[in-house]
Short mmCIF file of C-alpha atoms in Angstrom, two decimals:
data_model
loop_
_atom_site.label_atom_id
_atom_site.label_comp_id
_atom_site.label_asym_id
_atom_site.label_seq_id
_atom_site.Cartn_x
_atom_site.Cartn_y
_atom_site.Cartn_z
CA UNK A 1 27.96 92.37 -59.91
CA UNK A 2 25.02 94.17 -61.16
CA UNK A 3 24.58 97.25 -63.55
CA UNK A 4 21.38 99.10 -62.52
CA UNK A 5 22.28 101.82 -64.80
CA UNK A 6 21.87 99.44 -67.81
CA UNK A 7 18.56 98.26 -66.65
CA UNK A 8 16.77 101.49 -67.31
CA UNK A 9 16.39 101.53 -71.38
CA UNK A 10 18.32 104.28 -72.75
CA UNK A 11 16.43 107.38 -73.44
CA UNK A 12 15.21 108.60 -77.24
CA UNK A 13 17.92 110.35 -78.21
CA UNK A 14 18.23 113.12 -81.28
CA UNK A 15 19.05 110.16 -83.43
CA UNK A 16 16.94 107.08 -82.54
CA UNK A 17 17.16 104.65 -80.19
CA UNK A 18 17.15 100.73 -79.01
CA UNK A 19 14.41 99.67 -76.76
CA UNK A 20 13.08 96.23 -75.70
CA UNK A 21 8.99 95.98 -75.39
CA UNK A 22 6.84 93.31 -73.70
CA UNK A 23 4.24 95.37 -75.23
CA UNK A 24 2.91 94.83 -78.60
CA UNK A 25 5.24 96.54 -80.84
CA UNK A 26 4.03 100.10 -82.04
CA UNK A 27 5.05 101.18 -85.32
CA UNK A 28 2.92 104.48 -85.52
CA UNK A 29 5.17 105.81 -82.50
CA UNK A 30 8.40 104.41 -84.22
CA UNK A 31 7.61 106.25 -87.59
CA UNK A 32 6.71 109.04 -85.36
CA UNK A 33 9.99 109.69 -83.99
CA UNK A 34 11.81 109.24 -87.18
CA UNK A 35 9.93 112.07 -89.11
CA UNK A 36 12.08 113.96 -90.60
CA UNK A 37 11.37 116.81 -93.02
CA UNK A 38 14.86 116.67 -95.01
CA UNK A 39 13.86 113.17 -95.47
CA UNK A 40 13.10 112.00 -98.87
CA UNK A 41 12.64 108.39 -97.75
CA UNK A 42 11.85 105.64 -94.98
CA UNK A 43 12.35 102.49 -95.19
CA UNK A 44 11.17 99.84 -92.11
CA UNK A 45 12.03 96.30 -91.62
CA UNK A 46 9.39 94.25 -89.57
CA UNK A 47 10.23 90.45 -87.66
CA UNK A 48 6.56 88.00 -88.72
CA UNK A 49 5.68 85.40 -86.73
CA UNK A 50 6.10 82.33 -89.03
CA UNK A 51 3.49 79.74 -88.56
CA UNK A 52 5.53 76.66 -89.27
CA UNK A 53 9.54 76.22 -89.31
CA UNK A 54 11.20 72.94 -90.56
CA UNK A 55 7.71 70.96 -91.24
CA UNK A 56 6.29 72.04 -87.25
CA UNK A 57 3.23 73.73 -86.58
CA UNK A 58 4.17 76.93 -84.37
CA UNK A 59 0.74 78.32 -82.14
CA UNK A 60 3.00 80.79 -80.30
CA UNK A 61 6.66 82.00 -80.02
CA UNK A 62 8.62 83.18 -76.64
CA UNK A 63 11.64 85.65 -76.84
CA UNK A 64 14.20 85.95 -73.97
CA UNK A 65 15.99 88.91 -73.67
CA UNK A 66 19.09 89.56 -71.62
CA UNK A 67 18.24 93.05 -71.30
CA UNK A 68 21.42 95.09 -70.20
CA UNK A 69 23.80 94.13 -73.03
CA UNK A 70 20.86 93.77 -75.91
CA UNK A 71 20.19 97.31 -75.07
CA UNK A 72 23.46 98.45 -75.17
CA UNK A 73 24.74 96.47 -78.41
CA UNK A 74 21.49 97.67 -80.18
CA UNK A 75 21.93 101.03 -79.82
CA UNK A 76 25.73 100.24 -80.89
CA UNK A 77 24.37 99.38 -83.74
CA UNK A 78 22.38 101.95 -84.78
CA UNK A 79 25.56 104.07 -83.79
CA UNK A 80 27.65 102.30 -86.63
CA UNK A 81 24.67 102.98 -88.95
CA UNK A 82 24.42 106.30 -88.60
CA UNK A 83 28.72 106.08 -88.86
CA UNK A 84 28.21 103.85 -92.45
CA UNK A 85 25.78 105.58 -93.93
CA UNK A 86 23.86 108.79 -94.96
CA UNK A 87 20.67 108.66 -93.06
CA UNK A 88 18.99 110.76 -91.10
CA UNK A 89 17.67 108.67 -87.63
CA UNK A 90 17.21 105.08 -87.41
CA UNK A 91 15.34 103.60 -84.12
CA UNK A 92 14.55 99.71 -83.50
CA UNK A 93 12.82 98.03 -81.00
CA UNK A 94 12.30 94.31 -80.13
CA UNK A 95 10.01 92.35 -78.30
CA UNK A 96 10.62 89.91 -75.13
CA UNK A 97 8.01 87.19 -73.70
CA UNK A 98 5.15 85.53 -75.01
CA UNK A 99 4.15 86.69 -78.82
CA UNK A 100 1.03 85.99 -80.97
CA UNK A 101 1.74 84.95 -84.43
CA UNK A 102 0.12 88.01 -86.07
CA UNK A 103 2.39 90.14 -83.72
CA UNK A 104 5.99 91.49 -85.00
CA UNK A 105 9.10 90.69 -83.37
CA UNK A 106 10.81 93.18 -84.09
CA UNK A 107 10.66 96.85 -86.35
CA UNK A 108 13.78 98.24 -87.98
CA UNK A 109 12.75 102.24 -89.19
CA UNK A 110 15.58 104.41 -90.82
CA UNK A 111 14.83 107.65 -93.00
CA UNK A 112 17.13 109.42 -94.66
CA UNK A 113 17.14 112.05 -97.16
CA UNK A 114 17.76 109.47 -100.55
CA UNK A 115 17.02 105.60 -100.15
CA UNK A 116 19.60 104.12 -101.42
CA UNK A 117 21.11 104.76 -97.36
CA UNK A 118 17.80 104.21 -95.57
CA UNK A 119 17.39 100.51 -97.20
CA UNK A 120 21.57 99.79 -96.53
CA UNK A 121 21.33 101.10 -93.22
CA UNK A 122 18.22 99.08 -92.58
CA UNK A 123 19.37 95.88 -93.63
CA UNK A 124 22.57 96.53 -91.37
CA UNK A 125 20.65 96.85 -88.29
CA UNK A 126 18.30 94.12 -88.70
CA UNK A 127 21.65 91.43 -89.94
CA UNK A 128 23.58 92.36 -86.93
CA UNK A 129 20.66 92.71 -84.44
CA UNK A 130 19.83 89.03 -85.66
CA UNK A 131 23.63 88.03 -85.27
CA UNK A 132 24.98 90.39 -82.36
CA UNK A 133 22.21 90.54 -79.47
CA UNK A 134 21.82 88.28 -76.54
CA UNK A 135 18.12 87.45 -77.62
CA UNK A 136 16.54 83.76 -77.85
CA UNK A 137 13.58 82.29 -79.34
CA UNK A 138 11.45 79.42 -78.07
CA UNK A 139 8.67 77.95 -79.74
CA UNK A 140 5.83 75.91 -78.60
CA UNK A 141 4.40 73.20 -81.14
CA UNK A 142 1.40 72.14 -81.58
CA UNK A 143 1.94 68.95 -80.04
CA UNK A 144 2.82 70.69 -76.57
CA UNK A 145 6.53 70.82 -76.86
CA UNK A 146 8.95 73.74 -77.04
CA UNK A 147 12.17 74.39 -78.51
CA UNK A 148 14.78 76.78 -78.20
CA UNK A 149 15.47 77.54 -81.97
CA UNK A 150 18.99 77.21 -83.93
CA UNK A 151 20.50 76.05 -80.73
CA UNK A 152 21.46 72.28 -81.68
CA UNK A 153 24.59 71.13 -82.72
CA UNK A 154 24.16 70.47 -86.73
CA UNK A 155 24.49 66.80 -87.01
CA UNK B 1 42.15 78.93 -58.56
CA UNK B 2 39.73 81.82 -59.40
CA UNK B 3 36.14 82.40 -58.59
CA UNK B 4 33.43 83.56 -61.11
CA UNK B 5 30.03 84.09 -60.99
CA UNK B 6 28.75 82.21 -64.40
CA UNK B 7 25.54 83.38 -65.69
CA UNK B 8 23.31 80.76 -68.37
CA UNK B 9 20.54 81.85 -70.92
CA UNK B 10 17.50 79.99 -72.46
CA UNK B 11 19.02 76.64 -73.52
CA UNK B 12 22.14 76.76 -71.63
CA UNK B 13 19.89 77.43 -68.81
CA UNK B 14 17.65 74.03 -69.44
CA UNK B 15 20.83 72.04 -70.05
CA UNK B 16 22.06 73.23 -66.76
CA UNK B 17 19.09 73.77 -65.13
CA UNK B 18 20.48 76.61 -63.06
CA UNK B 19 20.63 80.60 -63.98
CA UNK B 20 23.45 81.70 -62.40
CA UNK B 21 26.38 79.63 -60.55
CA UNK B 22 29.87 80.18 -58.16
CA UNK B 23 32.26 78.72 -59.94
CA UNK B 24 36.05 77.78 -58.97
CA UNK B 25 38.35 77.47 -61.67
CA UNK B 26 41.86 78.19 -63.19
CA UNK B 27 40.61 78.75 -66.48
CA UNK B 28 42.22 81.42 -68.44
CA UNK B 29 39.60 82.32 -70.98
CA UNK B 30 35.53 81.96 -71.27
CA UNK B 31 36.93 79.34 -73.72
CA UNK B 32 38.76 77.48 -71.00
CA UNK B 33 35.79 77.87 -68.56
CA UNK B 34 32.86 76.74 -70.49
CA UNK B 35 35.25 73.20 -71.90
CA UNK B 36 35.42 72.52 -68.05
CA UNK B 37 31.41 73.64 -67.33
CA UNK B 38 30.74 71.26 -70.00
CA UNK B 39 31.84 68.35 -68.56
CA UNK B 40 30.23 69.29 -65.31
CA UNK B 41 27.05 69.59 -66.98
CA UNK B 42 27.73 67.19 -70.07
CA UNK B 43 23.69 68.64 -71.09
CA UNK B 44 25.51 71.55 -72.97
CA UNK B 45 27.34 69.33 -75.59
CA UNK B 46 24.49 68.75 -77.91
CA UNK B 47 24.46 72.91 -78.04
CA UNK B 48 26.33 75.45 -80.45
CA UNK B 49 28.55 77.69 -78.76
CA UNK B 50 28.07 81.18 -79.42
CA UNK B 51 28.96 84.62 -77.84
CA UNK B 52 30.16 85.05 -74.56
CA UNK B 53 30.26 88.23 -72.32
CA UNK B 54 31.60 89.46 -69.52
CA UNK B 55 31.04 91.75 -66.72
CA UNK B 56 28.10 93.11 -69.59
CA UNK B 57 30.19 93.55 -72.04
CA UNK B 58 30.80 91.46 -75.28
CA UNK B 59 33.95 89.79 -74.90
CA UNK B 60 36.17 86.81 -77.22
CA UNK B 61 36.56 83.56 -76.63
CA UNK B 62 40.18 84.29 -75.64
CA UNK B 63 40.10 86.71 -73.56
CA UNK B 64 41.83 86.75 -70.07
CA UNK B 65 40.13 86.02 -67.52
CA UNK B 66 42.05 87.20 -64.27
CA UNK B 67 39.32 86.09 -61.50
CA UNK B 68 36.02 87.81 -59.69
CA UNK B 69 34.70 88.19 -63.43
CA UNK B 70 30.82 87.32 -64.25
CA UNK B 71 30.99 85.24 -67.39
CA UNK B 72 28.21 85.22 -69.36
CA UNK B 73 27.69 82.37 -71.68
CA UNK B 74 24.92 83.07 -74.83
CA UNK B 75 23.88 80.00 -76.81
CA UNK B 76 22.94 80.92 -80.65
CA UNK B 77 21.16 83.91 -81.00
CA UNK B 78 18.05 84.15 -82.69
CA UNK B 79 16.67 87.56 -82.61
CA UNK B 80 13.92 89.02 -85.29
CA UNK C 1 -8.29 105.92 -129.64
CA UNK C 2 -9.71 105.69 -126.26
CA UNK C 3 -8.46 102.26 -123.49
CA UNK C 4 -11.29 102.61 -121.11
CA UNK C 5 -10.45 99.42 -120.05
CA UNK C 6 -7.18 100.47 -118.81
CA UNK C 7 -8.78 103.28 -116.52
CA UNK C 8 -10.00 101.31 -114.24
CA UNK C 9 -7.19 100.35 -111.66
CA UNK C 10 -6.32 96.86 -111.88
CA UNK C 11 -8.14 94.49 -109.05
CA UNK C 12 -6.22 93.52 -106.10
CA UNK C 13 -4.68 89.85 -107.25
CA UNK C 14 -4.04 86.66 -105.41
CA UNK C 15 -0.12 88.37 -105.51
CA UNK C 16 -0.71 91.80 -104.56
CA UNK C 17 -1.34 95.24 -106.96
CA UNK C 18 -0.33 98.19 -107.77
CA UNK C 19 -2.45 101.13 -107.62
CA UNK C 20 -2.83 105.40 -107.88
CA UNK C 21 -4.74 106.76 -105.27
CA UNK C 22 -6.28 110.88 -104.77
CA UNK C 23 -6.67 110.11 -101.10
CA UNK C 24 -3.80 110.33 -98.47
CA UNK C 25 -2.31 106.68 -98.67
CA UNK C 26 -3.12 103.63 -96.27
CA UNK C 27 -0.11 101.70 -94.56
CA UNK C 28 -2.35 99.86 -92.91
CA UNK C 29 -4.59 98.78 -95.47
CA UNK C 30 -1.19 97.83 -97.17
CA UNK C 31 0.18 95.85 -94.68
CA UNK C 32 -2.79 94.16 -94.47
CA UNK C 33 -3.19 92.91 -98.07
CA UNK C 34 0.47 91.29 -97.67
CA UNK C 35 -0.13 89.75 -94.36
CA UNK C 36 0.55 86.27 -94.91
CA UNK C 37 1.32 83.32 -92.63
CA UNK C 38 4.58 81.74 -94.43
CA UNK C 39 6.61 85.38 -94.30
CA UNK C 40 8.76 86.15 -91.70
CA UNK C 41 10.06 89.34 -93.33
CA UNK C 42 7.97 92.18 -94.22
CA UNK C 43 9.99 95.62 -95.53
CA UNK C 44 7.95 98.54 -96.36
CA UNK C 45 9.17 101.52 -98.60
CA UNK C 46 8.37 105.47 -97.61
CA UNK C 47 8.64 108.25 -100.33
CA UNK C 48 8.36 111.16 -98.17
CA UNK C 49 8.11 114.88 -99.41
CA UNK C 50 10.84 116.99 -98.52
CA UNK C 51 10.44 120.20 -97.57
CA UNK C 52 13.60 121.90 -99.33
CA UNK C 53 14.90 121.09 -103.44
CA UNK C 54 18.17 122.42 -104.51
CA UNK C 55 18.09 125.46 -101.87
CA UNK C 56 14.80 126.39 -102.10
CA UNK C 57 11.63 126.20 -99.67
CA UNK C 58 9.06 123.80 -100.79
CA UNK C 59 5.73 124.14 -99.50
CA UNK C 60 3.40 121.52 -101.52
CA UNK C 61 3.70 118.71 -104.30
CA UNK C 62 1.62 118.11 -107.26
CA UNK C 63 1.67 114.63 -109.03
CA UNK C 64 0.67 114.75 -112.08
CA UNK C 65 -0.09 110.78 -113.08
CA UNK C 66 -1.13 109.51 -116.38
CA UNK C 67 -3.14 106.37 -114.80
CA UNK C 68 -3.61 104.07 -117.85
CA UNK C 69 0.02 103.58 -118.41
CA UNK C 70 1.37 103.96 -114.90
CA UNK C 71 -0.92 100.53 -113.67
CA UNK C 72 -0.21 98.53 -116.20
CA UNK C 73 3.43 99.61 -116.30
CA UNK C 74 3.41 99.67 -111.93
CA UNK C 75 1.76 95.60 -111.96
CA UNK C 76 4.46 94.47 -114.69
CA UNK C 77 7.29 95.96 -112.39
CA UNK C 78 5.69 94.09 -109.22
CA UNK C 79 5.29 90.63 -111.32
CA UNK C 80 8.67 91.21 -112.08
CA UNK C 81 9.68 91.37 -108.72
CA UNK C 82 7.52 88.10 -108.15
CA UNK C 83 9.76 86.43 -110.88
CA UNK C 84 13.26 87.76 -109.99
CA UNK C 85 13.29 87.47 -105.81
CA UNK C 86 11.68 84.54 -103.53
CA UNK C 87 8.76 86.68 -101.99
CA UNK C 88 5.60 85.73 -100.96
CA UNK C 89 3.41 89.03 -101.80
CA UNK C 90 4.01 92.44 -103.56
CA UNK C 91 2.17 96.18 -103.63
CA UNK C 92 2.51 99.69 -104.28
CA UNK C 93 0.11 102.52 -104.02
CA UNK C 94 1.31 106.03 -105.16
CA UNK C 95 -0.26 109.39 -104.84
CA UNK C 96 -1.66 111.83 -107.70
CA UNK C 97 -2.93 115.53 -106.97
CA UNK C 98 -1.97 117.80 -104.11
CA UNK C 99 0.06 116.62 -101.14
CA UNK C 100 0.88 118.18 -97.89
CA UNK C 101 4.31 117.88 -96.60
CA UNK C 102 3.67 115.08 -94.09
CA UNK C 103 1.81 112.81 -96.43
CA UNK C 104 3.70 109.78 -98.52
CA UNK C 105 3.71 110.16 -101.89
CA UNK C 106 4.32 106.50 -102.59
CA UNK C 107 4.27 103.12 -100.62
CA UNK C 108 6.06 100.21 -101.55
CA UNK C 109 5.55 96.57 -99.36
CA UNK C 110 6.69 93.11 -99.82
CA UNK C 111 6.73 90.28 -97.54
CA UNK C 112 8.93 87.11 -97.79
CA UNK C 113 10.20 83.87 -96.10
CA UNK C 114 13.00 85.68 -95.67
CA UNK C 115 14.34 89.20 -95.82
CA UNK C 116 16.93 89.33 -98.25
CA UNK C 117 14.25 88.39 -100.60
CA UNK C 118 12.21 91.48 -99.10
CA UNK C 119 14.67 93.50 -99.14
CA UNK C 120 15.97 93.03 -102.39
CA UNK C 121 12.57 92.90 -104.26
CA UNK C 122 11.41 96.24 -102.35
CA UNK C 123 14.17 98.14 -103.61
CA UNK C 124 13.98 96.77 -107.52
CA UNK C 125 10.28 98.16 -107.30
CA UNK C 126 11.04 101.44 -106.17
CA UNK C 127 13.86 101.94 -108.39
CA UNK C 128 11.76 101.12 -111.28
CA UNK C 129 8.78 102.86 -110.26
CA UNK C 130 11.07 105.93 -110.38
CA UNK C 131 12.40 105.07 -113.67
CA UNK C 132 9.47 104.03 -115.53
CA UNK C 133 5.92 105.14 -114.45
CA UNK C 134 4.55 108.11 -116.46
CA UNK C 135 4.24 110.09 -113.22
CA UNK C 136 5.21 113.69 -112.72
CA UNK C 137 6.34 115.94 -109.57
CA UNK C 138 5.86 119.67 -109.56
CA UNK C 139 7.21 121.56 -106.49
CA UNK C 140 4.87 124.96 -105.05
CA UNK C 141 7.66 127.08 -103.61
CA UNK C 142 7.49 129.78 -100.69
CA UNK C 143 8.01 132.42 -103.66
CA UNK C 144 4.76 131.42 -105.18
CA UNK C 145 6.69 129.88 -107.60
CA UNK C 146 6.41 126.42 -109.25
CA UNK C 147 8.56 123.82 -111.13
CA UNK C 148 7.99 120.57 -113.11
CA UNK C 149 10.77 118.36 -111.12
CA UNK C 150 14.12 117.22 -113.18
CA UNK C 151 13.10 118.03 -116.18
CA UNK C 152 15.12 120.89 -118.05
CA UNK C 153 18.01 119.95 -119.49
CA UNK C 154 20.90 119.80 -117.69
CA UNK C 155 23.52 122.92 -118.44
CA UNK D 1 1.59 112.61 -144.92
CA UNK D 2 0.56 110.36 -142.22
CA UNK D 3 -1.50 111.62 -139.69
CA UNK D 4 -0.80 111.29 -135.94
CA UNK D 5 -2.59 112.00 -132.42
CA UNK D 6 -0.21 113.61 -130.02
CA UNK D 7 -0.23 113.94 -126.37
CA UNK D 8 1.38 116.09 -123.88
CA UNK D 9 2.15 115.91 -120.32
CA UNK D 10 3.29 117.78 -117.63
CA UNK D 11 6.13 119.97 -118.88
CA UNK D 12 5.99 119.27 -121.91
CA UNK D 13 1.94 120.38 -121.62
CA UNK D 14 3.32 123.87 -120.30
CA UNK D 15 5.92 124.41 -122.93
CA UNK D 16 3.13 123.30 -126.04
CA UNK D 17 0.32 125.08 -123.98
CA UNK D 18 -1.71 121.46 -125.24
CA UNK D 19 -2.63 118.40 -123.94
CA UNK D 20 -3.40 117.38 -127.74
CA UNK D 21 -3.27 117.36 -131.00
CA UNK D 22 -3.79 116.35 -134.63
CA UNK D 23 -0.21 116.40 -136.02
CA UNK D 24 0.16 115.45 -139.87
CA UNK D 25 4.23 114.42 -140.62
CA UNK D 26 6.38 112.12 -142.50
CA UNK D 27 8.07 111.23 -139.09
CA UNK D 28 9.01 107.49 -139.08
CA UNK D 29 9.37 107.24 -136.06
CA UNK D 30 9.05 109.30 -132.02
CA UNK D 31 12.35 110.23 -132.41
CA UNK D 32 11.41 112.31 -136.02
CA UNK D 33 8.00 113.14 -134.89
CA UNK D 34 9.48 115.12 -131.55
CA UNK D 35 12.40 116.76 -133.29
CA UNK D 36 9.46 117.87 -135.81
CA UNK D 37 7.34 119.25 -133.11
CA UNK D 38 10.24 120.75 -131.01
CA UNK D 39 10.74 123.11 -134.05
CA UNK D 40 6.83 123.83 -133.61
CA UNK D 41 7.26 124.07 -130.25
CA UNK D 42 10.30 125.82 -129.68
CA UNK D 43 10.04 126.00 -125.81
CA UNK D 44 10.29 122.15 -125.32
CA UNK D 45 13.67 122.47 -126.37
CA UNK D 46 14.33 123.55 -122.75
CA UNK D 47 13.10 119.86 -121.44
CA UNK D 48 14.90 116.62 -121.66
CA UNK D 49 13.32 113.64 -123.54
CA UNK D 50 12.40 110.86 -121.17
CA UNK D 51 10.03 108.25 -122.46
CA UNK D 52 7.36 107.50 -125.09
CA UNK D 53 4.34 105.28 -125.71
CA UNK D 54 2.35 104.18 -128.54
CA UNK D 55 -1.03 103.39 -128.13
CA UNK D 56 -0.68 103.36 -124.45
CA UNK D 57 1.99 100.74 -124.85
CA UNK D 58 5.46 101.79 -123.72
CA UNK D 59 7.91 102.33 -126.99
CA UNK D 60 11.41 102.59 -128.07
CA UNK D 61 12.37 106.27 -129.18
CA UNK D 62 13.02 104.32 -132.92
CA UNK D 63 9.77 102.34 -133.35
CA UNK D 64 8.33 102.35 -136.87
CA UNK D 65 5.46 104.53 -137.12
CA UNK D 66 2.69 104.07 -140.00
CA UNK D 67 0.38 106.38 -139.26
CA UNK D 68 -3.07 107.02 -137.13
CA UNK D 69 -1.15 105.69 -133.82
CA UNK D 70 -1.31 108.19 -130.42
CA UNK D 71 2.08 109.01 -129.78
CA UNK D 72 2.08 110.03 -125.94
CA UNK D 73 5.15 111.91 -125.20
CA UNK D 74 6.79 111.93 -121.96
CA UNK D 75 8.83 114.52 -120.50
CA UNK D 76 11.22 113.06 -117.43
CA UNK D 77 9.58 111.11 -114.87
CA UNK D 78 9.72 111.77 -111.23
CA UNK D 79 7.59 109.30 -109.31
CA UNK D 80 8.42 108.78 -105.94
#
């Protein structure tokens, strides 16, 4: 069964949106679309590249994305912030394939017209979009192997 | 028994080595299915379980599966 | 008695700074100074001007900044935000003079391992930059009117 | 008498039509010296009282004054 509809991202709409970039993330166009002149304040979460996690050397990091539903349940998301709190728009967008480590994963941009919202709603998005989407993260070691992180069992 | 299409992603896809399979089964739930995927592909037991979806859309663990679905099984997410 | 030592804005440290700028304010300049290979979380704060205040039509800002005080007061708030949350560095850069509408009037970054830290440390700066710098806002209305910002007492 | 340098800002500039000035009072401390002043100055009666340094150090509204110190007075803040 596919879903063709789901495999076009969903469009900007009048309150922000969810979109998935193999492009180097662009956070002049995200503020851009979240300007807002009854905003007092804007607050924007962005994903680093770390260069080491537990004790390994990490030269680059790979995201898969299962595109359909990740675009969907993001901008479900953003829905229920825009439900919880008082902002104004919130947008986020993440990034698939191969990354740099200077590069963000991911941007998180909310403004809303006091901040006490904007950083709530912020954090919200960015702790379920960690939790809830159907996105994975391989790295590749300096010594030439990979690994699919927080996948293991814990012993 | 029931046919589904079963769909795997990033580790569940090296453990299995495949992306997408035909499946028969009488499982009842995704919970059902992937106990008996795991023993066909016995790779998958040194991985988390995680969220599950089907036919696109987040589902539960126990949720009924009637037959003709496409399961999609997520290992740990690690978005951000 | 005359400080002219504490006139001139306090260098940018090993930990980040916190400075008052004339000039329209640099994200990217601030980003930059808290790029940092250990952080995986970077959250950046957005004071934007708003272009109404209790019903009325605002069409520029004035701050009025009284610099000694507000550095050395701005750099104890941000190595209090070193001391309090697990972040790696810390800086704020807020306007004096004139501002049009579009232009922040205060930025506020921190990066971190993680983002609670980030989070948690970016908002306990702003807050307190709010509460405690010796800055002042005066609203230019559409009236040709202007007000010193929360000031009178309350009735 | 003690003699003390005082310094206005913002509002509290507009209402006192200064920036400075050469203020000789018994005031022991801020609190005394602005109540003094605000009976000078009737229109800062309007403003709240925010905060207050001493010698370019932040103070508490009850610090001892002895005399010769700049007492900058601070009329709410609004960064931000």
């Amino acid at each position: 069964m596919t879903h063709p509809e789901l495999n076009t991202p969903t469009p900007p709409s009048s309150t922000g949106y969810f979109a998935i970039s193999s492009e180097s993330l662009n956070r002049k166009a995200l503020r851009a679309s979240l300007q807002d002149v009854s905003s007092g304040a804007f607050v924007l979460f962005e994903g680093w590249v770390r260069d080491h996690n537990e004790g390994r050397k990490v030269l680059q990091l790979e995201y898969e994305v299962y595109e359909p539903l990740a675009i969907t349940e993001g901008n479900l998301i953003l829905q229920e912030a825009r439900e919880r709190f008082a902002i104004s728009l919130a947008a986020a967008v993440h990034r698939q394939g191969l990354l740099k480590l200077t590069e963000p994963a991911v941007l998180v941009g909310v403004s809303a017209a006091h901040r006490g919202a904007a950083f709530d709603a912020c954090r919200y998005i960015i702790d379920d979009v960690k939790a809830r989407l159907p996105i994975w993260k391989r790295e590749h070691y300096a010594d030439g192997t990979t690994e699919w992180v927080n996948c293991k069992v814990k012993d | 028994m029931k046919q589904f299409t079963v769909k795997w992603f990033a580790a569940y896809r090296a453990a299995t080595g495949l992306a997408q399979e035909q499946v028969q089964s009488s499982a009842g739930s995704p919970s059902e299915l992937f106990a008996e995927m795991t023993k066909q592909h016995p790779d998958l037991g040194q991985y988390s379980r995680a969220l599950v979806a089907i036919n696109d859309q987040m589902a539960s663990w126990d949720a009924t599966l009637s037959g003709g679905e496409q399961v999609l099984f997520f290992p740990p997410v690690a978005g951000g």
